[in-house]
PDB file of C-alpha atoms in Angstrom:
ATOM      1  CA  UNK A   1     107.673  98.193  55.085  1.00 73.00           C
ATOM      2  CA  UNK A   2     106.118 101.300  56.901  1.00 79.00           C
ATOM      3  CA  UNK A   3     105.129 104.139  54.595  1.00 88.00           C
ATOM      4  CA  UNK A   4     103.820 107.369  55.465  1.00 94.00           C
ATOM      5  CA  UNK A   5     101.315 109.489  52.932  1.00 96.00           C
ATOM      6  CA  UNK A   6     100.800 113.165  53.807  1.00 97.00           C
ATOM      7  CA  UNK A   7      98.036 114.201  51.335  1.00 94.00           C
ATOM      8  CA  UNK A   8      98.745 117.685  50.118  1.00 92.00           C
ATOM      9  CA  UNK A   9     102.287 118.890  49.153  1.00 94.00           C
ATOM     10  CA  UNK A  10     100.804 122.120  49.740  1.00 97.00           C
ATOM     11  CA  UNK A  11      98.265 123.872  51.893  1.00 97.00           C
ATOM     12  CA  UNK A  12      97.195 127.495  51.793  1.00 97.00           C
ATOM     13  CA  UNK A  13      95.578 129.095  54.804  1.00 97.00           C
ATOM     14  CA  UNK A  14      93.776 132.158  55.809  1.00 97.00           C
ATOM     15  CA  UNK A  15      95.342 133.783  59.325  1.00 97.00           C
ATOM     16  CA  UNK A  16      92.838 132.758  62.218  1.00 97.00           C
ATOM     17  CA  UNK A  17      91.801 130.005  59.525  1.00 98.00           C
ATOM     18  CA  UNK A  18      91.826 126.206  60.607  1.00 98.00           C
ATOM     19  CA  UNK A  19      94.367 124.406  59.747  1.00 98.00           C
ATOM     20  CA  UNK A  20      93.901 120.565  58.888  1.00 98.00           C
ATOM     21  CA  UNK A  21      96.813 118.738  57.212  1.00 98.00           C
ATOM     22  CA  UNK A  22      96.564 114.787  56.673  1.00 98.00           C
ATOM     23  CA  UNK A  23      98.650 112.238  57.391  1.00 97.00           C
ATOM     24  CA  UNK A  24      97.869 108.288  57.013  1.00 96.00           C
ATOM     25  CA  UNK A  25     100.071 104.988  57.751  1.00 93.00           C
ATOM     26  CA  UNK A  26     100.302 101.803  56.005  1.00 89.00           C
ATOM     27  CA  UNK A  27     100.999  99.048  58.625  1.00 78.00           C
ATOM     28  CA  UNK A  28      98.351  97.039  60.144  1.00 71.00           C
ATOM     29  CA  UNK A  29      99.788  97.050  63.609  1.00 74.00           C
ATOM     30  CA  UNK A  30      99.736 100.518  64.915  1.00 76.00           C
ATOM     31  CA  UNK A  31     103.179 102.151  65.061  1.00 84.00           C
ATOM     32  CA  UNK A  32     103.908 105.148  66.958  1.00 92.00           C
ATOM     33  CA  UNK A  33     103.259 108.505  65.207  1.00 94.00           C
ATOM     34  CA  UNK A  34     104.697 111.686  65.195  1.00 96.00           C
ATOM     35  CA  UNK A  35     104.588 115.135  63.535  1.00 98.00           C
ATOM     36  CA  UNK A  36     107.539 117.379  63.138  1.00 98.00           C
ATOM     37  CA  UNK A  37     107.535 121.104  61.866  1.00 97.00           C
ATOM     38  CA  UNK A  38     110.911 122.569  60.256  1.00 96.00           C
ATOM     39  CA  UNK A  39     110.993 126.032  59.939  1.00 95.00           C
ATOM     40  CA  UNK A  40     112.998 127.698  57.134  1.00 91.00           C
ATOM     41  CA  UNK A  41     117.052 126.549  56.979  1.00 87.00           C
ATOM     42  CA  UNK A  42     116.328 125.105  60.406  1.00 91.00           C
ATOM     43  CA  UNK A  43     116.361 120.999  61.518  1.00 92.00           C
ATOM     44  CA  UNK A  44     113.533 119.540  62.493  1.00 95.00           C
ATOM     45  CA  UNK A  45     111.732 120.333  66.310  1.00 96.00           C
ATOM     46  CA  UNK A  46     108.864 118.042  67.682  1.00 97.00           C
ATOM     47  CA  UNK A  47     105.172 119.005  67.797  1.00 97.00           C
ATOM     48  CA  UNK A  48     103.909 116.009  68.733  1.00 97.00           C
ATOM     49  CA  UNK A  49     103.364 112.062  69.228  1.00 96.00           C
ATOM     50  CA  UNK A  50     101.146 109.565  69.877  1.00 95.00           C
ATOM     51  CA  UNK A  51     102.399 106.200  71.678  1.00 91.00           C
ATOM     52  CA  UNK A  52      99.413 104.534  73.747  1.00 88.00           C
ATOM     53  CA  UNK A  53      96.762 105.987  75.748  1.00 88.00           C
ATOM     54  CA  UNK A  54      94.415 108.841  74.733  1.00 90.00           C
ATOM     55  CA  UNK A  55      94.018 109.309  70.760  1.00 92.00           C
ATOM     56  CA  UNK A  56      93.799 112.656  70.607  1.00 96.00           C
ATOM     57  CA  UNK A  57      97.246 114.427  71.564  1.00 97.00           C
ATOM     58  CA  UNK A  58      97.976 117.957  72.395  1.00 97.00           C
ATOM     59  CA  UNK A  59     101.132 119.249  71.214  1.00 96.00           C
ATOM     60  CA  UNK A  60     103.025 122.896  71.244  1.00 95.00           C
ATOM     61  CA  UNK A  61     101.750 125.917  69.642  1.00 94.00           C
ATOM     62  CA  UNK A  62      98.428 124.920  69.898  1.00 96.00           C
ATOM     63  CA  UNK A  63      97.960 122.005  67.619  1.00 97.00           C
ATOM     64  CA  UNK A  64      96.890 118.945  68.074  1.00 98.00           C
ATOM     65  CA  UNK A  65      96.497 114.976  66.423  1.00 98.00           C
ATOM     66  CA  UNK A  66      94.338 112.441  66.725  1.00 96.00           C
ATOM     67  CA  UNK A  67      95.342 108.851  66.647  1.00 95.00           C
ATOM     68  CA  UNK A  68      92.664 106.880  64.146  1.00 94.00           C
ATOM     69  CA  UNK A  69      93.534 103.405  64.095  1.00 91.00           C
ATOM     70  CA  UNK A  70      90.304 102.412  62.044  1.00 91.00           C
ATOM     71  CA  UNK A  71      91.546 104.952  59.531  1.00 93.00           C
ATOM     72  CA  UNK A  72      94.833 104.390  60.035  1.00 93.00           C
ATOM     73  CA  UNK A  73      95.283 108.640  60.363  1.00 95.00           C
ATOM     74  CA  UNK A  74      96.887 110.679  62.672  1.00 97.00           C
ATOM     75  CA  UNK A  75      96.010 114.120  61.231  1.00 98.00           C
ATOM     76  CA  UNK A  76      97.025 117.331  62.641  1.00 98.00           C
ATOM     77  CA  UNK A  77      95.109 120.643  63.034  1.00 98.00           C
ATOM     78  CA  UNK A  78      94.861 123.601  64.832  1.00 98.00           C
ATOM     79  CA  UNK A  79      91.960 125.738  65.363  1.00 97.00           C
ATOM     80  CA  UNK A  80      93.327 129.302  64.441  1.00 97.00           C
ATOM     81  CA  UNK A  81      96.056 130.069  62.305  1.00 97.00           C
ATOM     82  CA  UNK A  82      99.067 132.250  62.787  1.00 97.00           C
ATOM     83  CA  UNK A  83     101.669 133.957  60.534  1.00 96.00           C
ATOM     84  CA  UNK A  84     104.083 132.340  62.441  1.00 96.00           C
ATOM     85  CA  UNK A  85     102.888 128.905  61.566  1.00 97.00           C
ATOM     86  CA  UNK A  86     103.794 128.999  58.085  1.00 97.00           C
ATOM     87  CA  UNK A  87     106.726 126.270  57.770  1.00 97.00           C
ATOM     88  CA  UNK A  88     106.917 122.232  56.072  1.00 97.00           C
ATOM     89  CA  UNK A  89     105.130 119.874  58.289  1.00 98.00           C
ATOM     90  CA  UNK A  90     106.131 116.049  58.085  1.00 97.00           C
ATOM     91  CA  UNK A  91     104.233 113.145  59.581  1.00 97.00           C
ATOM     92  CA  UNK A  92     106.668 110.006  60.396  1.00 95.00           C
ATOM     93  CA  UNK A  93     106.164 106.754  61.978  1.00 92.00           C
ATOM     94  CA  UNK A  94     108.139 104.601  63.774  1.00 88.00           C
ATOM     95  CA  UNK A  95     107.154 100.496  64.380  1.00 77.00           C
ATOM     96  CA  UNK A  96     109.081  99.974  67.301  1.00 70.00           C
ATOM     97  CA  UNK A  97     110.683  96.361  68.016  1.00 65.00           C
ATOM     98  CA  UNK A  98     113.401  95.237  66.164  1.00 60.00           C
ATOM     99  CA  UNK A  99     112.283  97.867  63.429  1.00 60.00           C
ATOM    100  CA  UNK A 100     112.973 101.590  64.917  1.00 69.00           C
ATOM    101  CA  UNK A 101     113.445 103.422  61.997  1.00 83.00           C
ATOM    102  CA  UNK A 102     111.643 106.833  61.407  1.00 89.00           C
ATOM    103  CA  UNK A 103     109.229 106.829  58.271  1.00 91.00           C
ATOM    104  CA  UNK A 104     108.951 110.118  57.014  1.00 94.00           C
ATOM    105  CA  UNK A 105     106.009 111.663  54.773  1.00 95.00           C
ATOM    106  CA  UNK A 106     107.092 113.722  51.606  1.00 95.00           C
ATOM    107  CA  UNK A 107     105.816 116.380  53.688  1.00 97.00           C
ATOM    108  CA  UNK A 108     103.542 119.360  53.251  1.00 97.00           C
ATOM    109  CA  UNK A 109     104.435 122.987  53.093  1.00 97.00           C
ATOM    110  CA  UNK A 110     101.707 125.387  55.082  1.00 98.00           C
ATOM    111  CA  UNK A 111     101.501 129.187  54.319  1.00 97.00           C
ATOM    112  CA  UNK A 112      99.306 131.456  56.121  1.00 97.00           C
ATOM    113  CA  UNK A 113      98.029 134.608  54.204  1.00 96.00           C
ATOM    114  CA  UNK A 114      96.826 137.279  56.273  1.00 94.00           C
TER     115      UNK A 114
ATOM    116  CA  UNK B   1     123.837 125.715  74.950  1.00 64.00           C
ATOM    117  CA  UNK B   2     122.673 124.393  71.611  1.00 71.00           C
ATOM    118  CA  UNK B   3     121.634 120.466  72.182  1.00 93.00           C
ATOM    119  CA  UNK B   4     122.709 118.971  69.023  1.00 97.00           C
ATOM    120  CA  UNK B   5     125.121 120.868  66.356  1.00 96.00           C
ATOM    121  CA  UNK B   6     126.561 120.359  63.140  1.00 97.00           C
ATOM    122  CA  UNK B   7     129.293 121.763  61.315  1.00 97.00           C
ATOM    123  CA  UNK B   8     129.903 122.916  59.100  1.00 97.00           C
ATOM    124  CA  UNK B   9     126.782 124.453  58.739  1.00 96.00           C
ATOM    125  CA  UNK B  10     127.210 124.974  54.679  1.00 97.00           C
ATOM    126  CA  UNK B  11     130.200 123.215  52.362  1.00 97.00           C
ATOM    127  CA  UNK B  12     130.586 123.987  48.875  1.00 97.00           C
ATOM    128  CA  UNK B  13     133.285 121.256  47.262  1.00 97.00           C
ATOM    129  CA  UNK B  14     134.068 120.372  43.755  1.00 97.00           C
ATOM    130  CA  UNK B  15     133.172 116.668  42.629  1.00 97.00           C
ATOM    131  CA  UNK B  16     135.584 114.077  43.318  1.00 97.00           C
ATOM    132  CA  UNK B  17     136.841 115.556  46.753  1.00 97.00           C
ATOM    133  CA  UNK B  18     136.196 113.750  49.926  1.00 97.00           C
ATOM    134  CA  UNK B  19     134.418 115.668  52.981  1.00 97.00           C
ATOM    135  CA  UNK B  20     133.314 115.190  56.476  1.00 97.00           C
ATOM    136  CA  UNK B  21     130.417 116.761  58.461  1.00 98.00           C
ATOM    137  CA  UNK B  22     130.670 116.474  62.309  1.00 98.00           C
ATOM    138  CA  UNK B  23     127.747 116.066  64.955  1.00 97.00           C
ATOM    139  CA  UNK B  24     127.838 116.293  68.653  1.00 97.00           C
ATOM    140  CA  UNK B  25     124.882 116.080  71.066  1.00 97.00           C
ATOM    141  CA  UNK B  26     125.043 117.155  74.887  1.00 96.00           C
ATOM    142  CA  UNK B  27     121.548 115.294  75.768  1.00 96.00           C
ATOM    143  CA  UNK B  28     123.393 112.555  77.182  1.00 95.00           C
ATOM    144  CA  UNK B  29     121.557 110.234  74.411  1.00 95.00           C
ATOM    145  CA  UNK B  30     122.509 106.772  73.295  1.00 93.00           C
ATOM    146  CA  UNK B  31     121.676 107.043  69.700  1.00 93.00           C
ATOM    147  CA  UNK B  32     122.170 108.960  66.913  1.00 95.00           C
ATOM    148  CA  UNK B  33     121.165 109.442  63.337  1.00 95.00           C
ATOM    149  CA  UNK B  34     122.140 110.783  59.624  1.00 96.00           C
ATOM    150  CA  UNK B  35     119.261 111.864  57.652  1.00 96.00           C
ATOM    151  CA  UNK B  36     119.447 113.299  53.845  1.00 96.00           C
ATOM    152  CA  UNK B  37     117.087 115.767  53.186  1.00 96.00           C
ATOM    153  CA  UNK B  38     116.969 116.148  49.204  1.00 94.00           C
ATOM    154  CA  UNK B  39     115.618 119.407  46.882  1.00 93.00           C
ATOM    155  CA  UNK B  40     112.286 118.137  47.275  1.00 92.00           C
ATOM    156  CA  UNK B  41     112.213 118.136  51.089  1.00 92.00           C
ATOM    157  CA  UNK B  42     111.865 114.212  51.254  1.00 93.00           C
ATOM    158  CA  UNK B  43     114.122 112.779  54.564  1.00 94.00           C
ATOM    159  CA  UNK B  44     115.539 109.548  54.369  1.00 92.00           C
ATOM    160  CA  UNK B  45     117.467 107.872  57.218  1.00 92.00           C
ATOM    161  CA  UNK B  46     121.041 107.092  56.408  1.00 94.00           C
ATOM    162  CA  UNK B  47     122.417 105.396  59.360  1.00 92.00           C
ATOM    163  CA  UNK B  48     121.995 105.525  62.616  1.00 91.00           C
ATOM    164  CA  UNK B  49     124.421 104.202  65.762  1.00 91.00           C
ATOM    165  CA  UNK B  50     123.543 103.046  69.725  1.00 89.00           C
ATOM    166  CA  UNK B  51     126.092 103.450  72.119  1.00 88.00           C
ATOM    167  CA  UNK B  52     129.020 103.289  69.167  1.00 85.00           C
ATOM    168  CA  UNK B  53     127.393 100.668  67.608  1.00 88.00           C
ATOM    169  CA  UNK B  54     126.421 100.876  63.795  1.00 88.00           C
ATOM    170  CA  UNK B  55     122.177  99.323  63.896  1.00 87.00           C
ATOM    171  CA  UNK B  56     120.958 101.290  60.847  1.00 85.00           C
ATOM    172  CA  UNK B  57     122.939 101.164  57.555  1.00 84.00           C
ATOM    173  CA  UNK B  58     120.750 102.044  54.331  1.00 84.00           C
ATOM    174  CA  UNK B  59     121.188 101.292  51.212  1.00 80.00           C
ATOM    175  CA  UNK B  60     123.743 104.361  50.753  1.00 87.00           C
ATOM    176  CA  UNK B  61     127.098 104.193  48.547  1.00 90.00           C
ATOM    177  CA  UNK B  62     129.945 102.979  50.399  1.00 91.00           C
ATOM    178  CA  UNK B  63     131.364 106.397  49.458  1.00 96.00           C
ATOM    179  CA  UNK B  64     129.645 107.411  52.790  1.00 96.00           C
ATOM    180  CA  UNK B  65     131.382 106.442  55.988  1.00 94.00           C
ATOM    181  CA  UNK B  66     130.008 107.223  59.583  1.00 94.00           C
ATOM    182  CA  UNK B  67     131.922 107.308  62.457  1.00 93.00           C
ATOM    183  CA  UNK B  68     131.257 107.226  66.307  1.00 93.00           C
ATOM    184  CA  UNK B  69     134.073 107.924  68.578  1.00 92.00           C
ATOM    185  CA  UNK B  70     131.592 108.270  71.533  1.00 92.00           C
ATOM    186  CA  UNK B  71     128.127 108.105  72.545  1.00 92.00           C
ATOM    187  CA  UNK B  72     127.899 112.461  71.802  1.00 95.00           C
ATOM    188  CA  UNK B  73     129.729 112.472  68.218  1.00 96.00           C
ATOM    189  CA  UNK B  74     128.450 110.776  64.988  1.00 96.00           C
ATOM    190  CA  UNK B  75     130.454 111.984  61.692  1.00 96.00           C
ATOM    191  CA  UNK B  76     130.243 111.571  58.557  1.00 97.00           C
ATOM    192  CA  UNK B  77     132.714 110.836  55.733  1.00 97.00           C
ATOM    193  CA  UNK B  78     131.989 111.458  52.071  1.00 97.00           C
ATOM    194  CA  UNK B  79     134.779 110.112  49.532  1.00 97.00           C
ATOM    195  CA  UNK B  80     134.827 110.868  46.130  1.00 97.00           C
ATOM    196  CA  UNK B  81     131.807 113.804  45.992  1.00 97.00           C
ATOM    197  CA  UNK B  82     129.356 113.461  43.399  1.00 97.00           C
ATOM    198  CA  UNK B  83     126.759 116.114  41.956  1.00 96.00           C
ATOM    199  CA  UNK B  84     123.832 113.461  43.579  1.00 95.00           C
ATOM    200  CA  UNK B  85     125.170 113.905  47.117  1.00 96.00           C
ATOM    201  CA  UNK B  86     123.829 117.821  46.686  1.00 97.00           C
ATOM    202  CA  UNK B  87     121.739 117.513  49.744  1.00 97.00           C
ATOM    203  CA  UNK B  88     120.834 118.706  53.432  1.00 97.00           C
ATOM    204  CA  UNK B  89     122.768 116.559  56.042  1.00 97.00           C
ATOM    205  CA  UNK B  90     120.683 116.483  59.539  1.00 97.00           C
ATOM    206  CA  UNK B  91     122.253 114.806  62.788  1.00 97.00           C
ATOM    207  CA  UNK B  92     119.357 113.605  65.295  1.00 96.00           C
ATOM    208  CA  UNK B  93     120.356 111.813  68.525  1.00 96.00           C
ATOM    209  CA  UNK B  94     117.242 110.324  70.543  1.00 94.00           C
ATOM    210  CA  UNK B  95     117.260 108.709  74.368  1.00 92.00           C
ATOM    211  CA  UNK B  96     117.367 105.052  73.052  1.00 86.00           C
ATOM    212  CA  UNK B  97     115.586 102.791  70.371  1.00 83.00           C
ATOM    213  CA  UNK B  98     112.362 101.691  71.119  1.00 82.00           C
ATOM    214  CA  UNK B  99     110.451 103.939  68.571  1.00 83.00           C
ATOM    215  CA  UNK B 100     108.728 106.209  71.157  1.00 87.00           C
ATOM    216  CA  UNK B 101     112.091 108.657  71.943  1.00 90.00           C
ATOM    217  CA  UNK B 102     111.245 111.982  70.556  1.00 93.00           C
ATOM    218  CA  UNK B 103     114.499 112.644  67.929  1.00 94.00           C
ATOM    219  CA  UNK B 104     116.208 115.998  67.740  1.00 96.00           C
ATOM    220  CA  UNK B 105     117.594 117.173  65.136  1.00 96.00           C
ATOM    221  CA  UNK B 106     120.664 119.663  64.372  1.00 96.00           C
ATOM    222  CA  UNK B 107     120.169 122.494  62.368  1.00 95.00           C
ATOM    223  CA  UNK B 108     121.474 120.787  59.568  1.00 96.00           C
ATOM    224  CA  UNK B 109     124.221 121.131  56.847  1.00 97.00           C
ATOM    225  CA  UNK B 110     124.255 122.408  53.266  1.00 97.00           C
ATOM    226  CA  UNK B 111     126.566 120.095  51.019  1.00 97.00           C
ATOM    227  CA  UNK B 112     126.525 121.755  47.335  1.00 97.00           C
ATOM    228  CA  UNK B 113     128.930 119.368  45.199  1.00 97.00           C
ATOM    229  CA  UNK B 114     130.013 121.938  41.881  1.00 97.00           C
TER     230      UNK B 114
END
């Protein structure tokens, strides 16, 4: 079965500092990734995913995630960080076929300090 | 127009009564989802249903009954409330199944079981 590891329950950040938070995969075959942000007593809103094609993918608010196969990683940063940014960030993966059901990490909680 | 909503949006019951959360989605999706979020953050996939049709079922109590009366509603009964099922309830709904669809989520709801 699929499992997700975010390293990190917790990473502290400087404002305009960047921000790196890791996220690896278990299954051989490559599933397709994704990382979702949930801001506080909200649901869960889409930053980004990788399907096929390119391996490094641009999301919103500036961040971004590249696809590693040979690593199995899809970590996400973002070059400068903002106040606003602070929220729980989950990786999750999904393997497709007859097995579509979203993996979630445990998660990992950013806060930006100014 | 909010694209996928829950209510209610907090419950507060006493153990041993029975409950129900709705969810409706106006994306015009095929499937939907019920996620538990727990006190640590972790989201686990309860069930989720395709065009009325039940294709996720977890291994949750049978105390916990969805129900689809159409491709935009997904509820969800809870019989006999126990402290455990203290939780966050999300809704998602996604385009179809293949693993790629982007899922969005509600905003959530707030079950506190006394």
């Amino acid at each position: 079965a699929q499992s997700v590891t975010q390293l990190g329950s917790h990473v502290s950040v400087s404002e305009g500092a960047l921000v790196l938070l890791r996220c690896n995969y278990s299954s051989s075959v490559p599933p397709y990734l994704f990382w979702y942000v949930q801001y506080p007593n909200q649901g869960l809103q889409l930053l980004l995913k990788y399907t096929t094609g390119a391996t490094l993918v641009k999301g919103i608010n500036g961040f971004e995630a590249e696809f590693k196969k040979s690593e199995t990683s899809f970590h996400l940063t973002k070059p400068s960080a903002h106040m606003s940014d602070a929220a729980e960030y989950f990786c999750a993966a999904n393997d497709g076929g007859s097995n579509y059901k979203l993996t979630f990490g445990k998660g990992t909680l950013l806060t930006v300090n100014p | 127009d909010t694209a996928v909503s829950q209510t209610p949006k907090y419950l507060v019951t006493q153990m041993g009564n029975d409950k129900s959360i709705k969810c409706e989605q106006n994306l015009g999706h095929d499937t939907m989802y019920w996620y538990k979020q727990d006190s640590k953050k972790f989201l686990k996939i309860m069930f989720s249903y395709n065009n009325k049709e039940l294709i996720i079922n977890e291994t949750v109590p049978n105390r916990f009954s969805p129900k689809s009366p159409d491709k935009a509603h997904l509820n969800l009964h809870i019989n006999s409330l126990e402290l455990g099922d203290s939780a966050v309830y999300f809704c998602a709904s996604s385009l179809g199944t293949s693993g790629q669809e982007t899922q969005y989520f509600g905003p959530g709801t707030r079950l506190l079981v006394l």
